[in-house]
């Protein structure tokens, strides 16, 4: 398994998603530079990574030599994948970019009957709540 340093907390969840294999055709949504996509390669007959960010897709392509892996630059919500064409879909830290409800509907349409879905999101941020409390905790009383 590739080591991308302790700063990449997403890799902690990769074994959970890899445990959903074997698969004939797998889709890695929000694949970024292809780390999880490459880890899926020996466990699936065909793996597709999709991501909006062109430079990440370019890096993924340059870093991958597995013949059964392809990368697509595009939006998973509108990319012209065939319906029910994947038996495994995984996504790490990407669903918040396009919305859970919309994403889940799309994933269901792409999964074959009996297919498996593994999603790792990011926890709800407390930043807005913390920022809202800042004036009170800093001693501001509402402008007086």
PDB file of C-alpha atoms in Angstrom:
ATOM      1  CA  UNK A   1       0.000   0.000   0.000  1.00  0.00           C
ATOM      2  CA  UNK A   2       1.347   3.426  -0.926  1.00  0.00           C
ATOM      3  CA  UNK A   3       2.330   5.656   1.965  1.00  0.00           C
ATOM      4  CA  UNK A   4       1.162   9.240   1.645  1.00  0.00           C
ATOM      5  CA  UNK A   5       2.155  10.393   5.110  1.00  0.00           C
ATOM      6  CA  UNK A   6       0.166  10.920   8.286  1.00  0.00           C
ATOM      7  CA  UNK A   7      -1.501  14.051   6.892  1.00  0.00           C
ATOM      8  CA  UNK A   8      -3.712  11.979   4.578  1.00  0.00           C
ATOM      9  CA  UNK A   9      -6.348  10.665   6.960  1.00  0.00           C
ATOM     10  CA  UNK A  10      -8.443   9.296   4.110  1.00  0.00           C
ATOM     11  CA  UNK A  11      -6.096   6.332   3.684  1.00  0.00           C
ATOM     12  CA  UNK A  12      -7.183   5.071   7.106  1.00  0.00           C
ATOM     13  CA  UNK A  13     -10.518   4.083   5.535  1.00  0.00           C
ATOM     14  CA  UNK A  14      -9.156   2.408   2.418  1.00  0.00           C
ATOM     15  CA  UNK A  15      -9.028  -1.106   3.962  1.00  0.00           C
ATOM     16  CA  UNK A  16     -12.750  -0.864   4.776  1.00  0.00           C
ATOM     17  CA  UNK A  17     -13.552  -0.050   1.171  1.00  0.00           C
ATOM     18  CA  UNK A  18     -11.134  -2.618  -0.233  1.00  0.00           C
ATOM     19  CA  UNK A  19     -12.930  -5.251   1.863  1.00  0.00           C
ATOM     20  CA  UNK A  20     -15.980  -4.743  -0.390  1.00  0.00           C
ATOM     21  CA  UNK A  21     -14.122  -6.479  -3.225  1.00  0.00           C
ATOM     22  CA  UNK A  22     -13.752  -8.576  -5.334  1.00  0.00           C
ATOM     23  CA  UNK A  23     -15.557  -6.763  -8.115  1.00  0.00           C
ATOM     24  CA  UNK A  24     -15.877  -7.106 -11.836  1.00  0.00           C
ATOM     25  CA  UNK A  25     -16.232  -3.384 -12.483  1.00  0.00           C
ATOM     26  CA  UNK A  26     -15.477  -0.777  -9.811  1.00  0.00           C
ATOM     27  CA  UNK A  27     -15.890   3.007  -9.797  1.00  0.00           C
ATOM     28  CA  UNK A  28     -13.868   5.332  -7.560  1.00  0.00           C
ATOM     29  CA  UNK A  29     -15.787   8.620  -7.329  1.00  0.00           C
ATOM     30  CA  UNK A  30     -13.628  11.638  -6.565  1.00  0.00           C
ATOM     31  CA  UNK A  31     -10.522   9.561  -7.235  1.00  0.00           C
ATOM     32  CA  UNK A  32      -8.125  12.507  -7.064  1.00  0.00           C
ATOM     33  CA  UNK A  33      -4.623  11.288  -7.858  1.00  0.00           C
ATOM     34  CA  UNK A  34      -5.777   7.669  -7.966  1.00  0.00           C
ATOM     35  CA  UNK A  35      -4.424   6.231  -4.729  1.00  0.00           C
ATOM     36  CA  UNK A  36      -7.519   4.147  -3.905  1.00  0.00           C
ATOM     37  CA  UNK A  37      -8.120   3.426  -7.585  1.00  0.00           C
ATOM     38  CA  UNK A  38      -4.678   1.807  -7.854  1.00  0.00           C
ATOM     39  CA  UNK A  39      -5.331  -0.213  -4.692  1.00  0.00           C
ATOM     40  CA  UNK A  40      -8.550  -1.535  -6.246  1.00  0.00           C
ATOM     41  CA  UNK A  41      -6.753  -2.632  -9.434  1.00  0.00           C
ATOM     42  CA  UNK A  42      -5.619  -6.091  -8.252  1.00  0.00           C
ATOM     43  CA  UNK A  43      -9.049  -6.728  -6.707  1.00  0.00           C
ATOM     44  CA  UNK A  44     -11.284  -5.923  -9.672  1.00  0.00           C
ATOM     45  CA  UNK A  45     -11.358  -6.844 -13.332  1.00  0.00           C
ATOM     46  CA  UNK A  46     -11.874  -3.221 -14.367  1.00  0.00           C
ATOM     47  CA  UNK A  47     -11.549  -0.014 -12.325  1.00  0.00           C
ATOM     48  CA  UNK A  48     -12.625   3.476 -13.340  1.00  0.00           C
ATOM     49  CA  UNK A  49     -11.603   6.583 -11.423  1.00  0.00           C
ATOM     50  CA  UNK A  50     -13.578   9.773 -12.011  1.00  0.00           C
ATOM     51  CA  UNK A  51     -12.767  13.271 -10.789  1.00  0.00           C
ATOM     52  CA  UNK A  52     -13.503  16.847 -11.836  1.00  0.00           C
ATOM     53  CA  UNK A  53      -9.963  18.099 -11.275  1.00  0.00           C
ATOM     54  CA  UNK A  54      -7.910  17.749 -14.450  1.00  0.00           C
ATOM     55  CA  UNK A  55      -4.446  18.022 -12.872  1.00  0.00           C
ATOM     56  CA  UNK A  56      -5.332  15.255 -10.398  1.00  0.00           C
ATOM     57  CA  UNK A  57      -6.520  13.013 -13.231  1.00  0.00           C
ATOM     58  CA  UNK A  58      -3.291  13.746 -15.116  1.00  0.00           C
ATOM     59  CA  UNK A  59      -1.256  12.743 -12.049  1.00  0.00           C
ATOM     60  CA  UNK A  60      -3.372   9.609 -11.567  1.00  0.00           C
ATOM     61  CA  UNK A  61      -2.779   8.547 -15.163  1.00  0.00           C
ATOM     62  CA  UNK A  62       0.963   9.175 -14.853  1.00  0.00           C
ATOM     63  CA  UNK A  63       1.131   7.175 -11.600  1.00  0.00           C
ATOM     64  CA  UNK A  64      -0.799   4.135 -12.819  1.00  0.00           C
ATOM     65  CA  UNK A  65       0.529   1.312 -14.945  1.00  0.00           C
ATOM     66  CA  UNK A  66      -2.285  -1.196 -14.390  1.00  0.00           C
ATOM     67  CA  UNK A  67      -3.935  -2.168 -17.678  1.00  0.00           C
ATOM     68  CA  UNK A  68      -7.335  -2.602 -16.017  1.00  0.00           C
ATOM     69  CA  UNK A  69      -7.532   1.007 -14.728  1.00  0.00           C
ATOM     70  CA  UNK A  70      -8.896   4.013 -16.599  1.00  0.00           C
ATOM     71  CA  UNK A  71      -9.469   7.575 -15.452  1.00  0.00           C
ATOM     72  CA  UNK A  72     -12.208   9.924 -16.574  1.00  0.00           C
ATOM     73  CA  UNK A  73     -12.220  13.654 -15.969  1.00  0.00           C
ATOM     74  CA  UNK A  74     -15.780  14.707 -15.346  1.00  0.00           C
ATOM     75  CA  UNK A  75     -18.741  15.053 -13.041  1.00  0.00           C
ATOM     76  CA  UNK A  76     -20.057  11.700 -11.841  1.00  0.00           C
ATOM     77  CA  UNK A  77     -23.572  13.168 -11.805  1.00  0.00           C
ATOM     78  CA  UNK A  78     -23.555  13.846 -15.553  1.00  0.00           C
ATOM     79  CA  UNK A  79     -20.800  11.631 -16.988  1.00  0.00           C
ATOM     80  CA  UNK A  80     -22.266   9.301 -19.633  1.00  0.00           C
ATOM     81  CA  UNK A  81     -21.790   6.017 -17.777  1.00  0.00           C
ATOM     82  CA  UNK A  82     -24.208   3.233 -18.714  1.00  0.00           C
ATOM     83  CA  UNK A  83     -26.913   2.482 -16.175  1.00  0.00           C
ATOM     84  CA  UNK A  84     -26.239  -0.465 -13.842  1.00  0.00           C
ATOM     85  CA  UNK A  85     -22.678  -0.876 -15.117  1.00  0.00           C
ATOM     86  CA  UNK A  86     -20.722  -1.111 -11.830  1.00  0.00           C
ATOM     87  CA  UNK A  87     -20.891  -3.770  -9.151  1.00  0.00           C
ATOM     88  CA  UNK A  88     -18.823  -1.651  -6.733  1.00  0.00           C
ATOM     89  CA  UNK A  89     -18.775   2.110  -6.192  1.00  0.00           C
ATOM     90  CA  UNK A  90     -16.501   3.718  -3.611  1.00  0.00           C
ATOM     91  CA  UNK A  91     -16.033   7.348  -2.683  1.00  0.00           C
ATOM     92  CA  UNK A  92     -13.788   8.968  -0.091  1.00  0.00           C
ATOM     93  CA  UNK A  93     -14.235  12.609   0.949  1.00  0.00           C
ATOM     94  CA  UNK A  94     -16.064  13.577  -2.243  1.00  0.00           C
ATOM     95  CA  UNK A  95     -19.828  13.376  -1.677  1.00  0.00           C
ATOM     96  CA  UNK A  96     -19.946  16.726   0.115  1.00  0.00           C
ATOM     97  CA  UNK A  97     -18.885  18.368  -3.162  1.00  0.00           C
ATOM     98  CA  UNK A  98     -22.070  17.371  -4.981  1.00  0.00           C
ATOM     99  CA  UNK A  99     -24.608  16.531  -2.261  1.00  0.00           C
ATOM    100  CA  UNK A 100     -25.509  13.243  -0.649  1.00  0.00           C
ATOM    101  CA  UNK A 101     -29.070  12.932  -1.981  1.00  0.00           C
ATOM    102  CA  UNK A 102     -28.099  13.649  -5.574  1.00  0.00           C
ATOM    103  CA  UNK A 103     -25.030  11.458  -5.297  1.00  0.00           C
ATOM    104  CA  UNK A 104     -26.888   8.506  -3.808  1.00  0.00           C
ATOM    105  CA  UNK A 105     -29.542   8.633  -6.533  1.00  0.00           C
ATOM    106  CA  UNK A 106     -26.811   8.607  -9.153  1.00  0.00           C
ATOM    107  CA  UNK A 107     -24.895   5.794  -7.449  1.00  0.00           C
ATOM    108  CA  UNK A 108     -28.039   3.645  -7.284  1.00  0.00           C
ATOM    109  CA  UNK A 109     -28.594   4.185 -11.008  1.00  0.00           C
ATOM    110  CA  UNK A 110     -25.016   3.117 -11.785  1.00  0.00           C
ATOM    111  CA  UNK A 111     -24.925   0.054  -9.520  1.00  0.00           C
ATOM    112  CA  UNK A 112     -25.868  -3.353 -10.847  1.00  0.00           C
ATOM    113  CA  UNK A 113     -28.539  -5.173  -8.829  1.00  0.00           C
ATOM    114  CA  UNK A 114     -26.792  -6.518  -5.740  1.00  0.00           C
ATOM    115  CA  UNK A 115     -23.905  -4.085  -6.191  1.00  0.00           C
ATOM    116  CA  UNK A 116     -22.000  -2.657  -3.237  1.00  0.00           C
ATOM    117  CA  UNK A 117     -21.503   0.956  -2.252  1.00  0.00           C
ATOM    118  CA  UNK A 118     -18.877   2.303   0.130  1.00  0.00           C
ATOM    119  CA  UNK A 119     -18.872   5.988   1.048  1.00  0.00           C
ATOM    120  CA  UNK A 120     -16.553   7.744   3.462  1.00  0.00           C
ATOM    121  CA  UNK A 121     -17.588  11.344   4.053  1.00  0.00           C
ATOM    122  CA  UNK A 122     -16.113  14.076   6.135  1.00  0.00           C
ATOM    123  CA  UNK A 123     -17.620  14.897   9.515  1.00  0.00           C
ATOM    124  CA  UNK A 124     -19.843  17.912   9.863  1.00  0.00           C
ATOM    125  CA  UNK A 125     -17.667  20.900  10.512  1.00  0.00           C
ATOM    126  CA  UNK A 126     -18.060  22.785  13.743  1.00  0.00           C
ATOM    127  CA  UNK A 127     -16.332  25.797  12.190  1.00  0.00           C
ATOM    128  CA  UNK A 128     -19.508  27.895  11.568  1.00  0.00           C
ATOM    129  CA  UNK A 129     -20.743  27.194  15.110  1.00  0.00           C
ATOM    130  CA  UNK A 130     -17.318  27.947  16.577  1.00  0.00           C
ATOM    131  CA  UNK A 131     -17.044  31.151  14.550  1.00  0.00           C
ATOM    132  CA  UNK A 132     -20.509  32.246  15.689  1.00  0.00           C
ATOM    133  CA  UNK A 133     -19.503  31.781  19.316  1.00  0.00           C
ATOM    134  CA  UNK A 134     -16.281  33.741  18.884  1.00  0.00           C
ATOM    135  CA  UNK A 135     -17.691  37.227  19.623  1.00  0.00           C
ATOM    136  CA  UNK A 136     -19.190  36.013  22.912  1.00  0.00           C
ATOM    137  CA  UNK A 137     -16.128  34.053  23.984  1.00  0.00           C
ATOM    138  CA  UNK A 138     -13.872  36.979  23.061  1.00  0.00           C
ATOM    139  CA  UNK A 139     -15.858  39.344  25.256  1.00  0.00           C
ATOM    140  CA  UNK A 140     -17.895  41.150  22.602  1.00  0.00           C
ATOM    141  CA  UNK A 141     -21.411  41.912  23.713  1.00  0.00           C
ATOM    142  CA  UNK A 142     -23.182  42.650  20.452  1.00  0.00           C
ATOM    143  CA  UNK A 143     -21.796  46.057  19.561  1.00  0.00           C
ATOM    144  CA  UNK A 144     -22.176  48.114  22.717  1.00  0.00           C
TER     145      UNK A 144
END
